[in-house]
XYZ file of C-alpha atoms in Angstrom:
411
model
C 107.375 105.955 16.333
C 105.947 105.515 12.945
C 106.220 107.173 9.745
C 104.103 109.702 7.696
C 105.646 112.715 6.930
C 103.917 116.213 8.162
C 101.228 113.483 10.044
C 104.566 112.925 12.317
C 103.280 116.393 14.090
C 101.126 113.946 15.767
C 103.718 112.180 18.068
C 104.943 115.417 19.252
C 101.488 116.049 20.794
C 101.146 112.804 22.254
C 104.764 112.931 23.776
C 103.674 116.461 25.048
C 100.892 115.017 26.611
C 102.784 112.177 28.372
C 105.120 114.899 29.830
C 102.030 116.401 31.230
C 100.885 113.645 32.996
C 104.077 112.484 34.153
C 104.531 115.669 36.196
C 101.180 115.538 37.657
C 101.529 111.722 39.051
C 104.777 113.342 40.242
C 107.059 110.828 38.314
C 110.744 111.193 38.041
C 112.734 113.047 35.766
C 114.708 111.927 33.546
C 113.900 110.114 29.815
C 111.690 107.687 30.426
C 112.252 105.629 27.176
C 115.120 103.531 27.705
C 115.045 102.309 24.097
C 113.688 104.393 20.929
C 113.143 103.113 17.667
C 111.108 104.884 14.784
C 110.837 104.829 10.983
C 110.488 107.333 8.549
C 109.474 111.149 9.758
C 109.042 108.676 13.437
C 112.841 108.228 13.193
C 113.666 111.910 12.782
C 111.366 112.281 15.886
C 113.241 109.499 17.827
C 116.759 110.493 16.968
C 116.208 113.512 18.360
C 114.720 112.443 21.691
C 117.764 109.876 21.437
C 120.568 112.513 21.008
C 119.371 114.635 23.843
C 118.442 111.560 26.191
C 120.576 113.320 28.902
C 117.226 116.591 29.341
C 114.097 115.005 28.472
C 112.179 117.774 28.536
C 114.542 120.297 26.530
C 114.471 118.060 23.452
C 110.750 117.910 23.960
C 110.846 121.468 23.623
C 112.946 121.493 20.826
C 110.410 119.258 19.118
C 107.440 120.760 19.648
C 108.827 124.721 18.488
C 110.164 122.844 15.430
C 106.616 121.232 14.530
C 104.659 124.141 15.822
C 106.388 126.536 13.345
C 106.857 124.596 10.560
C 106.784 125.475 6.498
C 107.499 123.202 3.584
C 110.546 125.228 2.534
C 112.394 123.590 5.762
C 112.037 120.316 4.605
C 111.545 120.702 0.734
C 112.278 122.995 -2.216
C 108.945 125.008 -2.501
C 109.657 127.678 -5.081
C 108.734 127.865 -7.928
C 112.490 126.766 -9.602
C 112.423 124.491 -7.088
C 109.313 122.664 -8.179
C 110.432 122.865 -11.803
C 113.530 121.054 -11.662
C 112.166 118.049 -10.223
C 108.388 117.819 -9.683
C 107.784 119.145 -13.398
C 110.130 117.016 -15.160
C 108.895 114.480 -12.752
C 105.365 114.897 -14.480
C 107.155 115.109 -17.864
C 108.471 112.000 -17.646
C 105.032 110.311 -17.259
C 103.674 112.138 -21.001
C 104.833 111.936 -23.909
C 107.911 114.116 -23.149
C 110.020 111.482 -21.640
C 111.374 110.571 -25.064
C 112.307 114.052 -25.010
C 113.697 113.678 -21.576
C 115.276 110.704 -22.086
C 117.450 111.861 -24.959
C 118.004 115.107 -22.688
C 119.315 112.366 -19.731
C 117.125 114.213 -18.197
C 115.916 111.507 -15.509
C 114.670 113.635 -12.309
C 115.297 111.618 -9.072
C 112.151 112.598 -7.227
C 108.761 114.539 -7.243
C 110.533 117.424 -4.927
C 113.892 118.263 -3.431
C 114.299 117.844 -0.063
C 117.876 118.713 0.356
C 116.493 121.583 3.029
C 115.378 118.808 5.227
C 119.303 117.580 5.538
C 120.357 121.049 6.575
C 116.909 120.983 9.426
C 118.325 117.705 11.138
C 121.630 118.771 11.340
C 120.495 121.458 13.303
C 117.515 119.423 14.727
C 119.292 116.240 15.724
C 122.882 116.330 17.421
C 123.723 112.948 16.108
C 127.628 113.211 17.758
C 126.057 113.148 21.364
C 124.147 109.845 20.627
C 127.706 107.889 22.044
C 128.184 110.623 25.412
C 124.064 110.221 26.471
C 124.442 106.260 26.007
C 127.217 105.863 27.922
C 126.332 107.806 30.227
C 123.353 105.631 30.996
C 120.387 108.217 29.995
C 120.259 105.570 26.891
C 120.072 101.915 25.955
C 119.554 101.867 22.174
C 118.058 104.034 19.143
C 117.030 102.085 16.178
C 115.826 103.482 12.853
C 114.829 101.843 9.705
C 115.198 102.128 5.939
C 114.664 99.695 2.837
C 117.370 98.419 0.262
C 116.283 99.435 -2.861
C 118.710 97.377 -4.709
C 118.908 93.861 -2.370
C 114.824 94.541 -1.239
C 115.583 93.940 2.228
C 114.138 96.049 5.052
C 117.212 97.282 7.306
C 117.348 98.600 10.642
C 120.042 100.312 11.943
C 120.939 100.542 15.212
C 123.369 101.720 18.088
C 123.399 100.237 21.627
C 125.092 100.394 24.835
C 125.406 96.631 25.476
C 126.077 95.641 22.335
C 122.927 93.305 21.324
C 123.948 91.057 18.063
C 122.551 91.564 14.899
C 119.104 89.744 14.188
C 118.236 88.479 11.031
C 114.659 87.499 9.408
C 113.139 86.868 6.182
C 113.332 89.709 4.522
C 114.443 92.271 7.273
C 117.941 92.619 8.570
C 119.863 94.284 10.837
C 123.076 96.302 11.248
C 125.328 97.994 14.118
C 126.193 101.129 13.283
C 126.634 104.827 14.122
C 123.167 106.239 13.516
C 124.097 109.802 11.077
C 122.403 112.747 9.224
C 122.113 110.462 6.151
C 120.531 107.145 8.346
C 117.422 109.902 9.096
C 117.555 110.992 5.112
C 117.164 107.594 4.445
C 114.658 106.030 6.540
C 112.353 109.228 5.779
C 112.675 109.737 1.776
C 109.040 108.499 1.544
C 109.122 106.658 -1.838
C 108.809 108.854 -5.370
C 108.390 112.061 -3.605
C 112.070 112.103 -2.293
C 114.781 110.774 -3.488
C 116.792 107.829 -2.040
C 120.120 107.883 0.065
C 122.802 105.875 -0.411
C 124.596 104.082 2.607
C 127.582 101.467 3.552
C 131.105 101.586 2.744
C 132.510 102.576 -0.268
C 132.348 99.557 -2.815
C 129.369 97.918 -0.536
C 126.658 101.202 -0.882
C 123.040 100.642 -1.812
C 120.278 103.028 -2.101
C 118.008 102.913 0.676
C 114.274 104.300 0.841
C 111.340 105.047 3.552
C 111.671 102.529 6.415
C 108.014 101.908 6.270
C 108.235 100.056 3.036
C 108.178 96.322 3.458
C 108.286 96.808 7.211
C 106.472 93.662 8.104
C 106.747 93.555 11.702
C 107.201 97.437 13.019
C 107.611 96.823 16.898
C 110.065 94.260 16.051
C 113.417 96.227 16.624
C 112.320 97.492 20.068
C 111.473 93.828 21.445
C 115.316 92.525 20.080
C 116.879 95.502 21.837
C 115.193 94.291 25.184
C 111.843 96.235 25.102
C 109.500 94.891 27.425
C 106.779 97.391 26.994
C 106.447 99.502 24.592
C 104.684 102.581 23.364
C 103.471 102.748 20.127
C 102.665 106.115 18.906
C 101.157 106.293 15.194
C 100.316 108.743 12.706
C 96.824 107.785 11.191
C 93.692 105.792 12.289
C 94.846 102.296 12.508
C 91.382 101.054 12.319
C 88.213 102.887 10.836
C 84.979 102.955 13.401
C 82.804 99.720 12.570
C 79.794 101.650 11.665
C 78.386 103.180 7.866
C 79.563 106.255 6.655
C 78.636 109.116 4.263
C 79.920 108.804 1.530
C 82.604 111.122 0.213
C 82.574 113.390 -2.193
C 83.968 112.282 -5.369
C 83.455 108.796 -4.323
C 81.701 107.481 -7.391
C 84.059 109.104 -9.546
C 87.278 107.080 -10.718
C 89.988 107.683 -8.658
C 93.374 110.301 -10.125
C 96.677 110.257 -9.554
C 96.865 111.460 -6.045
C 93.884 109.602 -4.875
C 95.746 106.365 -5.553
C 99.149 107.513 -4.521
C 97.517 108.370 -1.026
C 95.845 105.294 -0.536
C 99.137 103.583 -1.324
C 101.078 105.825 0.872
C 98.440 104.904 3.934
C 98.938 101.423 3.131
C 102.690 101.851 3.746
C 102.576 103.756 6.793
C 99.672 102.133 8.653
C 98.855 98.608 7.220
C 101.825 96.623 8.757
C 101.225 98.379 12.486
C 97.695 97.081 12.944
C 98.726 93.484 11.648
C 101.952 93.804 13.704
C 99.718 94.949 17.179
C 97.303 91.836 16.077
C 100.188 89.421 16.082
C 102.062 90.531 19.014
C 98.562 90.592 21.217
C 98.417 86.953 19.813
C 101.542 86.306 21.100
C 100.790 87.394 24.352
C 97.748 86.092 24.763
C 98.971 82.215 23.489
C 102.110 82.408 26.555
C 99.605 83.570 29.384
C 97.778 80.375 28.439
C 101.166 78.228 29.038
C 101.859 76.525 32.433
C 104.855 78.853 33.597
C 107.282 75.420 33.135
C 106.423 75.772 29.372
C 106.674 79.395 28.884
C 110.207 79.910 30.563
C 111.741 77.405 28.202
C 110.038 79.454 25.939
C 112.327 81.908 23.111
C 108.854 84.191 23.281
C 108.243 86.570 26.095
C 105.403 88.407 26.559
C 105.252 91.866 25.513
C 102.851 95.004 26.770
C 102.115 97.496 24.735
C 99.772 100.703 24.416
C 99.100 102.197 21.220
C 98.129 105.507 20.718
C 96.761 106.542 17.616
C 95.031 109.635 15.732
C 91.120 109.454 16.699
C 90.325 111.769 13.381
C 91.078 111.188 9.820
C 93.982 113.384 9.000
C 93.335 113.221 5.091
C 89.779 115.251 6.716
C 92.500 117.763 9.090
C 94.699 117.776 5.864
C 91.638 118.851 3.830
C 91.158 121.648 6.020
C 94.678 123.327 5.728
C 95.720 122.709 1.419
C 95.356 126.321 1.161
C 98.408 126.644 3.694
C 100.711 124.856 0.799
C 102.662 127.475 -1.328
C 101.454 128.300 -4.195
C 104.444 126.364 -6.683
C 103.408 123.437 -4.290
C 100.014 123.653 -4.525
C 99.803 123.855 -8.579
C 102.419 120.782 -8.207
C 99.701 118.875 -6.542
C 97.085 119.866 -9.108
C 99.124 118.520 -11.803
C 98.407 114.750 -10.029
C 95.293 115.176 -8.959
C 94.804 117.026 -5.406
C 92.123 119.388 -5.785
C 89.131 121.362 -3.419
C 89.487 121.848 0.083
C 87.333 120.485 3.161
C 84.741 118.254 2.225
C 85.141 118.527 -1.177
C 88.825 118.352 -1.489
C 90.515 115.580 -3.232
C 94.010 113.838 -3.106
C 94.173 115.135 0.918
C 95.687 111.995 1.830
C 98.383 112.798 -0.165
C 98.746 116.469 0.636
C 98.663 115.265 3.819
C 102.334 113.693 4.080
C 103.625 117.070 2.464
C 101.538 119.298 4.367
C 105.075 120.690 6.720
C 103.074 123.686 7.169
C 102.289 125.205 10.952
C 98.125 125.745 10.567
C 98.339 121.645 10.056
C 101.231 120.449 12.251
C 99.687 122.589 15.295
C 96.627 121.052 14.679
C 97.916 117.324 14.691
C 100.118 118.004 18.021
C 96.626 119.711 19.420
C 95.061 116.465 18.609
C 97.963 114.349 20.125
C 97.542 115.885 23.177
C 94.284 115.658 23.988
C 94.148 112.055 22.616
C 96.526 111.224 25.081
C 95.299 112.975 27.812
C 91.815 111.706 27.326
C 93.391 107.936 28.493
C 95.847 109.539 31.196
C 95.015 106.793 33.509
C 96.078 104.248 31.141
C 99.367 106.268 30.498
C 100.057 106.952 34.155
C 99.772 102.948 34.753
C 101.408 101.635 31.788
C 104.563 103.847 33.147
C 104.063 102.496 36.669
C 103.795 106.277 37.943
C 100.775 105.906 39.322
C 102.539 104.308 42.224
C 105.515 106.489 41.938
C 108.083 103.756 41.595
C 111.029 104.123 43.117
C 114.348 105.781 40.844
C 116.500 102.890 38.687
C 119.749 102.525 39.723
C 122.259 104.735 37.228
C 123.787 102.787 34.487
C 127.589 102.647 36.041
C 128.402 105.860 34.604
C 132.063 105.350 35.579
C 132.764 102.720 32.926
C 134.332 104.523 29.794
C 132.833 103.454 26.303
C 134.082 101.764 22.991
C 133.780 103.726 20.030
C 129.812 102.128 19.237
C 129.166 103.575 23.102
C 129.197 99.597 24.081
C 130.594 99.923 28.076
C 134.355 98.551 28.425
C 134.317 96.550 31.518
C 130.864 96.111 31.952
C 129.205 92.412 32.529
């Protein structure tokens, strides 16, 4: 699962959806993700599918009333104090006051506060049960992802049941670890609007940042942990329709603050999925044309995958819903740029990662939904339950676990 902030809402629809046709093909209970890996807001969304592996369709539950009634003030400081002590000194700092500020040591960390958010997943994502549904073989692995701020590397971090080694690649990393509260602070604190987490051992600690930063190949954790097929759920158009389009308002006009800061943001979150889909379809497409001698001595394996992706714009569904914001928020997001509201709004793809509001999130998971369900078919026979496959064997429940959830005894 991706990242994006409030556009996360999204995956909750489309996992709502696959529930739905899951019980209709009559499919089996039970999660039906044996590994889960996500970045950003998509690894908050994974972890806690991940932590309550063992009931499916009560952390489903749990997901959906969490996104359904959503407000900012869960996941970020929204008053108006709030606002001041970071997003306004934030602004300061970029006039002429930050020779004030700097004399002041006043150096604000991030555009908002989202210290409410850490208190939400605690509550939201029962990260001591990871080891107990693992072990007992509801689980293989949860991965989630996060970028060095100090060494530049992209990290993901990652707890198994058969203990996979660590992988290592230009530029991205991995590491074995107990996945905590501050692993999901981390991979989500989207970059400048919050601020960055530090992890590792005392003496060894770097600050970390959004996951999606410098992620270069985003389905790549799920394919080392064994993956092979994979759903990719997203949170924004990965590709825009190949035909002309009106043009928007303010087009002409030169872009503000907010406009730009969006358009980076998208290129972030979305960017490296569409040229990591490309590649892997490459892939797969290069071994099927390899005599089946060639391809078993092959390291490469091919991979299926369905992607399901937004069919709207949500910087237009965003558009729709900026008077939802509160009002500190909303004359925040003046201060860069964000202004109007439907057509005419601008700096909604912005708003649009901040938007933790319930007219907006409902919206998105509405959208999931009937995305999905609109290529049931598809779903039904990428999960084989269109011909009702037949239960996997349990995952030798008997065995007792290490203190990573790794099987003792196991072969």
């Amino acid at each position: 699962m991706t990242g994006g902030g409030a556009r996360a809402a999204y995956q909750v629809g489309v996992l709502k959806a696959i529930s739905t046709i899951r019980r209709n093909c009559g499919g089996l209970r039970g999660n039906p993700f044996d590994v889960i890996t996500g970045t950003s807001a998509g690894a908050i969304n994974a972890a806690t599918l991940a932590c309550r592996a063992d009931n499916f369709e009560e952390a489903l539950a749990t997901l959906v009333s969490t996104w359904s009634d959503f407000s900012v003030d869960q996941v970020y400081r929204s008053d108006s104090f709030g606002v001041v002590q970071t997003g306004a000194r934030w602004l300061t700092m970029l006039s002429v006051g930050w020779i004030l500020a700097k004399w002041r040591r006043a150096r604000p960390r991030s555009f908002l506060d989202n210290s409410p958010l850490r208190e939400l997943l605690t509550e939201l994502v029962p990260v001591e049960r990871l080891q107990h549904v693992m072990c007992q073989g509801h689980l293989k692995a949860l991965a989630v992802s996060a970028s060095g701020y100090g060494s530049g590397m992209h990290v993901t971090f990652y707890d198994d049941r058969s203990g996979v080694a660590p992988w290592n690649r230009s530029q991205r990393i991995s590491m074995r670890q107990k996945i905590t509260i501050e692993h999901l602070m981390a991979s989500s604190a989207i970059p400048f609007v919050f601020p960055a987490v530090a992890l590792g051992a005392e003496g060894e600690r770097e600050y970390f940042g959004d996951g999606s930063m410098r992620q270069s190949a985003p389905i790549s954790p799920a394919v080392h942990l064994g993956a092979e097929r994979i759903l990719v759920i997203g949170a924004g158009r990965l590709h825009e329709p190949m035909v002309p389009i009106e043009p928007r308002a303010g087009a002409a006009e030169y872009p503000n603050i907010a406009q730009i800061a969006g358009h980076a943001l998208s290129s972030i979150f979305l960017d490296a999925l569409a040229v990591d889909i490309e590649r892997l379809q490459r892939i797969n497409k290069t071994l099927s044309l390899l005599p089946p001698e060639v391809r078993s001595r092959s390291e490469l394996r091919p991979i299926e995958v369905l992607v399901i992706a937004p069919s709207q714009r949500l910087d237009d569904i965003a558009s729709r819903h900026l008077q939802s914001l509160p009002p500190p928020v909303r004359a925040l997001l003046r201060g860069v740029g964000v202004s109007g509201e439907g057509v005419s709004a601008r700096g909604a793809a912005l708003a649009s990662y901040l938007l933790f509001e319930a007219p907006f999130t409902r919206e998105l998971i509405a959208l999931g939904e009937a995305d999905t369900m609109a290529r049931k078919d598809e779903v039904a026979r990428f999960f084989d339950w269109d011909r009702r496959s037949a239960p996997r064997s349990p995952i030798c429940p008997q065995y007792q676990c290490d203190e990573f959830g790794v099987m003792k005894g196991a072969r």
